[in-house]
XYZ file of C-alpha atoms in Angstrom:
596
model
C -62.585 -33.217 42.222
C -62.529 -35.883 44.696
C -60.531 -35.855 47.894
C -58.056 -38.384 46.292
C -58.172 -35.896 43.116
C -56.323 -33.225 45.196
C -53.250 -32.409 44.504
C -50.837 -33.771 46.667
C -47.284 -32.294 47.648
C -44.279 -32.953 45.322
C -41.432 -35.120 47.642
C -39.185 -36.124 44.701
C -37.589 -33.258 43.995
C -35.192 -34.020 47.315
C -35.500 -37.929 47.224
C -37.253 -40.648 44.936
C -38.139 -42.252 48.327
C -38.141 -43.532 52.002
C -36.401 -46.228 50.373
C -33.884 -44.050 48.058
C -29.746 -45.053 49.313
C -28.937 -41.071 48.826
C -31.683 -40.619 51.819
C -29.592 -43.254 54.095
C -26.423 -41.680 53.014
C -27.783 -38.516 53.824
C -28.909 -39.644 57.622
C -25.341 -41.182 57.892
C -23.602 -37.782 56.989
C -26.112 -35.720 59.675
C -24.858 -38.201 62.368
C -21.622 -37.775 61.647
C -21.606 -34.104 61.645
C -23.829 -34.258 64.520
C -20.810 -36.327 65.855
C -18.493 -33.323 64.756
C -19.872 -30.629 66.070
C -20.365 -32.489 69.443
C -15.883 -32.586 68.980
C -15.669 -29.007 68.522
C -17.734 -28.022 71.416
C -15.592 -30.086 73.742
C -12.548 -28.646 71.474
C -13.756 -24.873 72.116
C -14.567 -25.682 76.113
C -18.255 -24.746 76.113
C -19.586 -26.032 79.007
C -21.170 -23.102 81.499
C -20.686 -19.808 82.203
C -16.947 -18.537 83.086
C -15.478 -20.038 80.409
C -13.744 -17.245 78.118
C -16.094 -16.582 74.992
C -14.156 -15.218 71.910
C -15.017 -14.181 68.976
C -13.001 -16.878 66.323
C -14.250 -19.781 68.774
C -18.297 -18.129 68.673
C -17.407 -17.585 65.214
C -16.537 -21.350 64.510
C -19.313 -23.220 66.790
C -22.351 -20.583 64.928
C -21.477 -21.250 61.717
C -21.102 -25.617 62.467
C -24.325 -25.021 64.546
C -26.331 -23.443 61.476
C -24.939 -26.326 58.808
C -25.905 -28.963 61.290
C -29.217 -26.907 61.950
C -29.652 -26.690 58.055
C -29.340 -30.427 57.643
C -31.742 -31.645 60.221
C -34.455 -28.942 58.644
C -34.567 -30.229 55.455
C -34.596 -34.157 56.728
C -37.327 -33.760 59.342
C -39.560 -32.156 56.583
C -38.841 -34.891 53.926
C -40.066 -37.533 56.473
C -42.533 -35.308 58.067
C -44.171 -34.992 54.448
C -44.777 -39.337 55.235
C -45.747 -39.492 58.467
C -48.410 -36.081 58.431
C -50.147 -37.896 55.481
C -49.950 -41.615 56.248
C -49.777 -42.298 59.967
C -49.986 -46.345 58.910
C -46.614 -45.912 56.836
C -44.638 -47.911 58.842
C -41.161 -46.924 56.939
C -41.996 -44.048 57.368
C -42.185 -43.588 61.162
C -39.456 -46.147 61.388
C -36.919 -43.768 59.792
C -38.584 -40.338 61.662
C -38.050 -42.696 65.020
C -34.268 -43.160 64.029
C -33.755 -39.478 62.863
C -35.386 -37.954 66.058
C -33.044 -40.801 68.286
C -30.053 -38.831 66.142
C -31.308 -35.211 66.904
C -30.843 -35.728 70.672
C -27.572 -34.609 71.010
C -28.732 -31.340 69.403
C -30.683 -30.471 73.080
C -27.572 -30.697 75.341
C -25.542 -28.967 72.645
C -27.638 -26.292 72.550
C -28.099 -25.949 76.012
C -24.501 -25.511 76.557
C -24.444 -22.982 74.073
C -26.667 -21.176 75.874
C -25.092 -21.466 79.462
C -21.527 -20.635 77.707
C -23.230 -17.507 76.403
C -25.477 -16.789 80.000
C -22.533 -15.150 81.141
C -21.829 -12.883 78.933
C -23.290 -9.023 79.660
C -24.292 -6.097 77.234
C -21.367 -4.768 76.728
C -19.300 -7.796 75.868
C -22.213 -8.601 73.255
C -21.169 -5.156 72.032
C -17.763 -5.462 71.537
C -18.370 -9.321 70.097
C -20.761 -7.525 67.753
C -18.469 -5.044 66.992
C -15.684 -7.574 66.423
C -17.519 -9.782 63.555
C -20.024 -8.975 61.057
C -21.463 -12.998 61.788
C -21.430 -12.027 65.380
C -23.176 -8.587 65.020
C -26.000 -10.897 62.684
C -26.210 -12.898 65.456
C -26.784 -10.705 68.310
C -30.841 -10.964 68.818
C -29.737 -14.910 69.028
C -27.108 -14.102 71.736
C -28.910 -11.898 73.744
C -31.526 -14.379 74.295
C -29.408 -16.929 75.015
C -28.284 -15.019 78.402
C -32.097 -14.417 78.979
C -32.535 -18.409 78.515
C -29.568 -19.156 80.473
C -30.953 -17.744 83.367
C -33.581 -20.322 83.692
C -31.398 -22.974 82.920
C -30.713 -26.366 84.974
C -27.084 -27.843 85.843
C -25.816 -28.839 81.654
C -26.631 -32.368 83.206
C -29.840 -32.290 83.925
C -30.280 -30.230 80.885
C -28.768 -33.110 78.955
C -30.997 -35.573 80.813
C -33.813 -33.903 80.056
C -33.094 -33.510 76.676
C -32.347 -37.407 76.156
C -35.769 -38.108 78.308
C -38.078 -35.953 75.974
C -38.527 -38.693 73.058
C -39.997 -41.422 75.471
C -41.568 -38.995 78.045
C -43.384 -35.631 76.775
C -42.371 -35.900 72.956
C -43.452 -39.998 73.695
C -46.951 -38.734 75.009
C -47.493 -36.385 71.635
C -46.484 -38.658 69.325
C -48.882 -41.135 70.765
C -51.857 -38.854 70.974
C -51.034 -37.677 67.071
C -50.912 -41.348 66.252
C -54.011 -42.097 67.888
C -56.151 -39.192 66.192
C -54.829 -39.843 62.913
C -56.594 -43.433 62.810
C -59.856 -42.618 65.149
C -62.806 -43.281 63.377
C -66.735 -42.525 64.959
C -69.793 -44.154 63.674
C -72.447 -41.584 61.974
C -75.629 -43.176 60.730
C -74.478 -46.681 60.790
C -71.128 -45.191 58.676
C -67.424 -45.923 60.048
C -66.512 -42.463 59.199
C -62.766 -40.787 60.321
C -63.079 -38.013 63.299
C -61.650 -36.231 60.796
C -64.727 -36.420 58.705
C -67.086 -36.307 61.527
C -65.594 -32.548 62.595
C -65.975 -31.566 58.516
C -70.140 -32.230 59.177
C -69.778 -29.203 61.564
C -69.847 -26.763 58.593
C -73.362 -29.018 57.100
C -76.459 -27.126 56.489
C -78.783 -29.755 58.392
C -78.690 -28.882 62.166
C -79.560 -33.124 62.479
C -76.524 -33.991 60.477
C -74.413 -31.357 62.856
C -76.188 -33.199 65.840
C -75.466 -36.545 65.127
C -71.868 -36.099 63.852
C -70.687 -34.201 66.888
C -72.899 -36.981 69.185
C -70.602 -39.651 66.476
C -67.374 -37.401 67.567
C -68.089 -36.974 71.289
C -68.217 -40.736 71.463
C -64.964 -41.668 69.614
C -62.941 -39.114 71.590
C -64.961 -40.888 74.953
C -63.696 -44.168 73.651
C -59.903 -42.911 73.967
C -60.143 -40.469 76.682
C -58.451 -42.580 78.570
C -55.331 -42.589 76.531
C -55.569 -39.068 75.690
C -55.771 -38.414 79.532
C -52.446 -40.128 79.995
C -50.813 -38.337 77.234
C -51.590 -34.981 78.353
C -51.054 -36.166 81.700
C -47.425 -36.963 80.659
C -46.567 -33.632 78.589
C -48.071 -31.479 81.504
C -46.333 -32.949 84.257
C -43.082 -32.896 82.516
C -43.406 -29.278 81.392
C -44.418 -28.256 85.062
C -41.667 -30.040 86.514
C -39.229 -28.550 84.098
C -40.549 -25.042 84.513
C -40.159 -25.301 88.250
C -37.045 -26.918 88.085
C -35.477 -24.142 85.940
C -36.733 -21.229 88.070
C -40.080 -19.977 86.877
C -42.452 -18.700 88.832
C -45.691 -19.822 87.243
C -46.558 -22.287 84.399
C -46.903 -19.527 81.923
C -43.488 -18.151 82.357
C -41.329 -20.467 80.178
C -44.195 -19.415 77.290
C -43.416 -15.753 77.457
C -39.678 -16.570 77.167
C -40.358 -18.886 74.343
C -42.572 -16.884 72.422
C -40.790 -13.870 72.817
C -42.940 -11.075 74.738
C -43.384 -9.808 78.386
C -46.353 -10.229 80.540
C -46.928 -6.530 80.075
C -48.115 -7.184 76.695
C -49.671 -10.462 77.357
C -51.650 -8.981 80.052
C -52.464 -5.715 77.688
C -54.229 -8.103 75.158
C -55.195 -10.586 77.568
C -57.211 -7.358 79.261
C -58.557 -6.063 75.875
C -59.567 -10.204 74.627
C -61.678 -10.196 77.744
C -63.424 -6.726 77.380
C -64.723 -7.756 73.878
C -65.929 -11.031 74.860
C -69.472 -9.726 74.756
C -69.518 -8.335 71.323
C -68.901 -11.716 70.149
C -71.628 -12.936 72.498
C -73.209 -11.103 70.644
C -72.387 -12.593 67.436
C -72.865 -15.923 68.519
C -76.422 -14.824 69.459
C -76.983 -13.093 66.669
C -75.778 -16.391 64.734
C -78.278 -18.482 66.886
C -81.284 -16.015 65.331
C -80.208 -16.367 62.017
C -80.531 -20.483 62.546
C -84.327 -19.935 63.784
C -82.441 -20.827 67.324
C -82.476 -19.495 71.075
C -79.258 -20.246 71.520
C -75.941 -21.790 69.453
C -75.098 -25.502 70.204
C -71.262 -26.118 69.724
C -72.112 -28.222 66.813
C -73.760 -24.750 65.517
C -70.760 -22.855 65.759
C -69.249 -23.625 62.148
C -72.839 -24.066 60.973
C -73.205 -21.690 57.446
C -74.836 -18.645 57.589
C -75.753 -16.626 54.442
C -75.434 -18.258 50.986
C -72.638 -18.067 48.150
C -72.878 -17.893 44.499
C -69.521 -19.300 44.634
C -68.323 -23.356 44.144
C -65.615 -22.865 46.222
C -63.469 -25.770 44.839
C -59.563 -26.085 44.991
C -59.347 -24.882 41.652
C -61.673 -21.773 42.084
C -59.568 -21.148 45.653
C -56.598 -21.103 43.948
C -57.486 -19.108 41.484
C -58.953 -16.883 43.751
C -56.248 -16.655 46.385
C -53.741 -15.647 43.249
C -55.593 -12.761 42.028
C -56.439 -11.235 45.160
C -52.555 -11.687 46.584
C -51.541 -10.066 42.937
C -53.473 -7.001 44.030
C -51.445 -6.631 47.239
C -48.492 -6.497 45.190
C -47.470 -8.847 41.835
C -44.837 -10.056 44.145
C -47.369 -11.795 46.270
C -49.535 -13.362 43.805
C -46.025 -14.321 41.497
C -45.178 -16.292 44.883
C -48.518 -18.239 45.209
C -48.587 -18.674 40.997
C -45.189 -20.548 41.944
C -46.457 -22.675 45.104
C -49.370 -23.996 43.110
C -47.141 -24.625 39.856
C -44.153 -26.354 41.808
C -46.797 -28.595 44.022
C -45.923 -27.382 47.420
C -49.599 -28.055 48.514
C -51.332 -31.746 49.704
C -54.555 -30.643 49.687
C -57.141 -33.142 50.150
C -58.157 -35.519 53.040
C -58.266 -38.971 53.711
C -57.193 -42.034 55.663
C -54.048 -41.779 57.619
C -53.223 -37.663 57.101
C -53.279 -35.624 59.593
C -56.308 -33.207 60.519
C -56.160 -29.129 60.071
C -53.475 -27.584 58.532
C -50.048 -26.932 58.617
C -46.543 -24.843 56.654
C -43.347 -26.359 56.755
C -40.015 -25.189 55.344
C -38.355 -27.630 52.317
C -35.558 -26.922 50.817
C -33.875 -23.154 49.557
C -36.549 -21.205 49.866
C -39.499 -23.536 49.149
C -42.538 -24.484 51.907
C -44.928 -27.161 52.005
C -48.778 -26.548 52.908
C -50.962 -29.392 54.404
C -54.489 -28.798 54.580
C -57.890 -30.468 54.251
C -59.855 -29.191 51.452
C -63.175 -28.799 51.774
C -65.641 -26.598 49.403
C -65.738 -23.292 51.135
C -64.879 -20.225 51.692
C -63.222 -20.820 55.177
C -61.082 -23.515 53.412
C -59.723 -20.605 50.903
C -58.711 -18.910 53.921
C -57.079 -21.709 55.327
C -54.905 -21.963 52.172
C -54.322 -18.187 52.517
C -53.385 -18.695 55.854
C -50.763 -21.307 55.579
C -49.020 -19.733 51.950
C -48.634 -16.637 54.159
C -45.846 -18.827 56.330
C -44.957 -20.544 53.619
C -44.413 -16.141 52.156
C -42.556 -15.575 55.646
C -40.005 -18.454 54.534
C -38.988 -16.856 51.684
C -38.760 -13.631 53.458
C -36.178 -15.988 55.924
C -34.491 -17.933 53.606
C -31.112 -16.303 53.203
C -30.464 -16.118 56.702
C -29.733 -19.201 58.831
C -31.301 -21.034 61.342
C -30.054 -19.469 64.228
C -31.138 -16.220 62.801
C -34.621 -17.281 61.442
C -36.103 -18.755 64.898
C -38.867 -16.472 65.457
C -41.366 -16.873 68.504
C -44.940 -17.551 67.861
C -46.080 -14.122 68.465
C -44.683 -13.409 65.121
C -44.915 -16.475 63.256
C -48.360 -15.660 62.626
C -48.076 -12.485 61.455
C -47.655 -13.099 57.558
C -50.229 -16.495 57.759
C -53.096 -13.949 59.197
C -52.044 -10.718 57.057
C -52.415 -13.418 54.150
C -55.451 -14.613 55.384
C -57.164 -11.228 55.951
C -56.693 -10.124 52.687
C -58.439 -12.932 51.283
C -61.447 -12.499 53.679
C -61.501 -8.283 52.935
C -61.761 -9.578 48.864
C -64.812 -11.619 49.687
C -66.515 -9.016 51.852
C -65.771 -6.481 49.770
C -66.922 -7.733 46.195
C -70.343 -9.223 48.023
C -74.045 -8.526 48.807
C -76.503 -9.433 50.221
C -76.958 -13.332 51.325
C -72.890 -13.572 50.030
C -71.945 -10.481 51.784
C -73.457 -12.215 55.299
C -71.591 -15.877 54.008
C -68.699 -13.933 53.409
C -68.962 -12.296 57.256
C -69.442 -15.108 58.614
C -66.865 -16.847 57.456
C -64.397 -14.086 58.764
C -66.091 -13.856 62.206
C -65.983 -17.498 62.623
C -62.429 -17.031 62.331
C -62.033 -14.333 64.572
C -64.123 -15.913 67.394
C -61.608 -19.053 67.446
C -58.647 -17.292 67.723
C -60.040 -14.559 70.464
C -63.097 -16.577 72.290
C -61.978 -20.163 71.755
C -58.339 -19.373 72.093
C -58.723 -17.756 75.331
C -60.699 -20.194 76.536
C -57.984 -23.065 75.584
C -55.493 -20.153 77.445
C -57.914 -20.608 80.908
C -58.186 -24.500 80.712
C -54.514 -24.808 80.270
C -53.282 -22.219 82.869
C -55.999 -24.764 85.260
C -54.712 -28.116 84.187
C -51.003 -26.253 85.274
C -52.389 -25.539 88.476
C -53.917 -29.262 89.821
C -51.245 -31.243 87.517
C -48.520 -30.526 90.062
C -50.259 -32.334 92.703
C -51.535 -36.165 90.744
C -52.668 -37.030 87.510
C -56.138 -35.635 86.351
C -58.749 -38.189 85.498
C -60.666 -37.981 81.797
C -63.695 -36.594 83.499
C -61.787 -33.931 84.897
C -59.969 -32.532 82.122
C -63.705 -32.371 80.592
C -64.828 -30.806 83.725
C -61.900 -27.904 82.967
C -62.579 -27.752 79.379
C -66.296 -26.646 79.901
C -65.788 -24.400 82.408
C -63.336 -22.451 80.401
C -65.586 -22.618 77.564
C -68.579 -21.225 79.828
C -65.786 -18.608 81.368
C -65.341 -17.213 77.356
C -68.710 -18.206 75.172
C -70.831 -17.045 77.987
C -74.878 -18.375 77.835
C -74.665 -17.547 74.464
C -73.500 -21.086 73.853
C -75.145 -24.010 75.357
C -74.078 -27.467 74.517
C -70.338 -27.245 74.841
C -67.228 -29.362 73.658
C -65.989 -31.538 76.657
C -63.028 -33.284 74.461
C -61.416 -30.188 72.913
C -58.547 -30.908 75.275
C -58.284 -34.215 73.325
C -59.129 -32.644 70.184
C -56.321 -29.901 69.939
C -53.020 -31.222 69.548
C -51.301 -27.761 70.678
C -51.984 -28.381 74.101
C -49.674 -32.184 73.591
C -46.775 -30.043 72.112
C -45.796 -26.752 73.108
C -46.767 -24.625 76.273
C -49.633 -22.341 76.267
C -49.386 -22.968 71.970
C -52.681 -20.686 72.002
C -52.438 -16.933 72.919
C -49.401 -16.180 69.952
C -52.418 -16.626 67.603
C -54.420 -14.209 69.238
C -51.366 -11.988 69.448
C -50.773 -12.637 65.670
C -54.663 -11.755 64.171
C -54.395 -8.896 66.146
C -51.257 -7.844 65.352
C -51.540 -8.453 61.542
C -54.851 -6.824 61.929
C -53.485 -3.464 62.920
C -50.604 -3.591 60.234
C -53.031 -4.198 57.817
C -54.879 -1.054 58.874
C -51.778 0.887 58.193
C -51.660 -1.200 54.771
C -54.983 0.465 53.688
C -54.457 3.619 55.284
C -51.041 3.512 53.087
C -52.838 2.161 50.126
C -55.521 5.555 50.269
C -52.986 7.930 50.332
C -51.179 6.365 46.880
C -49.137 4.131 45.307
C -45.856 5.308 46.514
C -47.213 5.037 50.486
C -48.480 1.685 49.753
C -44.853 0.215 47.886
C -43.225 1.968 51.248
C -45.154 -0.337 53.772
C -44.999 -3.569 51.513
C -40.966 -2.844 51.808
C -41.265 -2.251 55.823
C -43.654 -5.103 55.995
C -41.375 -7.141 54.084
C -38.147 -6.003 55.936
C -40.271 -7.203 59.110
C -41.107 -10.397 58.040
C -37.507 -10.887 57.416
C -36.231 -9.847 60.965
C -38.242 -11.703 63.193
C -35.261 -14.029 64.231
C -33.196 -10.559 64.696
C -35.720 -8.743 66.628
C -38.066 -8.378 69.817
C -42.008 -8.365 68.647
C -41.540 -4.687 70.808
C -38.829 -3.691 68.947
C -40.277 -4.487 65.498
C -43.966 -3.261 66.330
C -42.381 -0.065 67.153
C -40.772 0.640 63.540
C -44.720 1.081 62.553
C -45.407 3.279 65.827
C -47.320 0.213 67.881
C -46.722 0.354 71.288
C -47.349 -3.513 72.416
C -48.105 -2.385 76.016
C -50.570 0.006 75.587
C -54.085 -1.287 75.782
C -55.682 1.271 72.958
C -53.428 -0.650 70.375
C -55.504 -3.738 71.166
C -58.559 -2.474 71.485
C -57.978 -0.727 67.885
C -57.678 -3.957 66.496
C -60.570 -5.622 68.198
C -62.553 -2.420 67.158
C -62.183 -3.734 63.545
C -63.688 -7.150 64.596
C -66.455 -4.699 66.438
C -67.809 -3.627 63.382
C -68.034 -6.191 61.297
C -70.355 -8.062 64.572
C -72.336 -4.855 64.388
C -72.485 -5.304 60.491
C -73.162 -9.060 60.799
C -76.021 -8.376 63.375
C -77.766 -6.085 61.091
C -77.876 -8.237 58.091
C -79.387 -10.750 60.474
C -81.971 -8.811 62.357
């Protein structure tokens, strides 16, 4: 198949198109009940704390938050599924434009939710709890409400703020995704899409590698000065806001946000940077295998070992299907469906966006974006994003307000997915494929523990300065190295000055990088207890698929410390960590043998 062979994702089944009259009528029914449920919260007096909260008037604003909630879901993903895949659709962002302009009175809503709620204590949560079965569903929600309402601003400046974020940080991002989508480098006298240009990483001639990232470095030099402003702009709104609502460092708002403590942050964070040399030693194990002293960055995707395999969409899928049927015939009957009902746009080309992403459609159904290319590492990429798209399903009877789950856990399903897929490939190779098929799955480790952290550093720096003036292009490159040198060590030596331009996490939410390294090791140490389950029997192994399951479905009702702890992980304690990272351990001492 060719990239425009791909499948692509099926849109019709909500809409025949942007320019389809049930879509406008559609919009013009989500303002108006956008409009009503604005009436109702000045009808029910939710404004700030003091004001008396019971339980028919919580009862009434939940329930007309979730339907509006519900309707603005399934609307931003039909447009989204336009815009991700043609950034030159003009209709397209025309429409996502007006939609976003009628979310914004969602934000000040919300917020006054929250500060009606910040008043309440434990024991009135209690006895609301005990008072209503939709209030007792909707506790987690509640409780961290009062947590958020404690770093709240006046409900005017939080309604400002909220009305600001379109044209100021939400502005910036937009502009910076519209501006990768459409860069282009030139590579041996070839207009080719950055896009394209980051594929050649993964090419078996170290000149091709060379040249493409030399062809990459220069188109992202040719807009740093744009990207500059746009991360400029989301920074120094973000640190503002953070200060403004009470925080005491940059990385504060993050832990509330993604749901976890700085105990356990600074638990993994401890155990990330103890096993940075073990994957120094990987990378310079790597650099032997390539006849090299050292790794260039444009070696670090660069393919080690050989497979038998044609890893085309058709053999992924296939592949992906059987080996999530052996987890459980639940798991491969979902994926059999995802392929069948054309929830996947697989292929790349002008105007989509890069990497990959899982949305939520409609009922239970997701949609995967990703760009296809013939390998291994792709199949895991498909893995990775039908294991949200798995988590939905898991969600999808609840409601929004009871489905929000931080990005600690959001990963969880996406990496337990992906890991299973990786295991399958180690485990039925040899040989040149065993080492391909180890590579592959250390590749992936190394972004989300060495590459991750280092994006962690550089963004915790760019926090620090941004408070005081803008930073220049040549200083956010100056950052981005030095956090790269802080993580890969010497064992790297040509390094990636535009990553910060690059990586489109940094342009949307704070510190959008540790939660993945939380979430491979995390899903790493459940699926430990998956195959220690699966060794003792049949019965032990249908018992954790039900807990695992139950999890996946309670991660808007739940703490990551409170659900870690129904399978005996303690998130604070550093062994759990390092137990995890020991798997990683010996599959670099496993790698470095096959490549002495």
């Amino acid at each position: 198949m060719t990239a425009t062979d791909l499948p692509r994702w099926r849109t019709t089944d909500l809409y025949g198109g942007l320019d389809d009259p049930a879509l406008q009528a559609e919009l013009k029914a989500f303002v108006e009940e956008v409009n009503g449920l604005g009436a109702l919260y000045d009808e029910v007096n939710i404004h700030e704390r003091g004001n008396v909260v019971t339980v028919t008037a919580l009862e009434r604003v939940l329930d007309a938050t979730n339907a509006v909630n519900s309707r603005a879901a399934v609307l931003r993903s039909y447009l989204n599924a336009f815009t991700s895949t043609d950034s030159r659709d003009a209709l397209a962002q025309q429409l996502m434009s007006s939609f976003t302009t009628c979310t914004l009175p969602l934000g000040p809503l919300r917020s006054r939710l929250t500060a009606w709620l910040g008043g309440l204590d434990m024991p009135a949560i209690e006895a609301l709890s005990a008072a209503s079965p939709t209030l007792e569903a909707h506790a987690h929600a509640i409780r961290r409400a009062v947590a958020l309402a404690h770093h709240q601003m006046s409900p005017p400046e939080e309604d400002l703020a909220a009305r600001l974020r379109p044209s100021g940080a939400g502005g910036w991002a937009k502009l910076h995704g519209n501006v990768s989508a459409v860069l282009s480098g030139t590579f041996r006298e070839e207009t080719l899409p950055v896009t394209a240009l980051r594929a050649l990483a993964t090419d078996p001639d170290d000149a091709v590698r060379q040249d493409a990232f030399d062809a990459e470095i220069a188109a992202w030099r040719s807009v740093d000065v744009v990207m500059a402003a746009c991360l400029n702009g989301v920074k120094g709104e973000e640190g503002t806001l953070a200060a403004r609502r009470g925080f005491k460092n940059p990385v504060g708002p993050s832990l509330l946000t993604h749901g976890i403590d700085a105990q356990t942050l600074d638990a993994m964070q401890g155990a990330v940077i103890r096993s940075l040399p073990d994957f120094q030693r990987y990378f310079h194990a790597k650099a032997h295998a390539l006849g090299k002293a050292r790794l260039d960055w444009w070696d670090l995707f660069a393919p080690v070992g050989r497979s038998g395999t044609r890893w085309t969409f058709d053999a992924g899928t296939r592949f992906v299907q059987q080996q999530f049927h052996s987890y459980s015939p639940g798991l491969g009957d979902f994926a059999a469906r995802a392929f069948r009902e054309d929830w996947v746009d697989a292929g790349p080309r002008d105007g989509k966006r890069s990497g990959a992403f899982c949305m939520r459609w409609a009922g239970d159904q997701s949609r995967v974006l990703m760009n296809h290319d013939p390998s291994l590492d792709s199949v895991s990429t498909l893995a990775h994003e039908l294991g949200h798209a798995y988590h939905n399903i898991q969600l999808a009877h609840l409601p929004p307000l009871e489905r929000e789950t931080p990005m600690t856990l959001a990963e969880t399903a996406s990496i337990f997915c992906e890991t299973i897929i990786q295991n399958a490939a180690l485990d039925q190779s040899s040989g040149d494929e065993r080492l391909y098929a180890l590579e592959t799955q250390l590749l992936g480790h190394a972004q989300v523990v060495v590459d991750i952290h280092s994006r962690f550093l550089f963004e915790r720096a760019v926090y620090d300065r941004r408070g005081d003036r803008d930073l220049s292009p040549q200083e956010f490159c100056d950052l981005m190295t030095w956090a790269q040198r802080e993580t890969y060590g010497h064992a790297v030596d040509t390094l990636h000055p535009y990553m910060w331009a690059v990586k489109g996490h940094y342009y949307s939410l704070p510190f959008y990088n540790y939660p993945y390294t939380f979430g491979l090791l995390f899903a790493l140490g459940l699926y430990a207890q998956y195959r220690t389950a699966r060794e003792e029997g049949e019965d032990a192994a249908r018992d954790f698929q039900s807990r695992y399951d139950t999890l996946l479905a309670r991660t808007g009702q739940a703490t990551p410390l409170e659900l870690a702890s129904t399978f005996g992980i303690d998130l604070h304690a550093p062994d759990f960590w390092e137990g995890s990272l020991d798997v990683i351990r010996a599959q670099i001492a496993a790698y470095v043998d096959l490549t002495a």
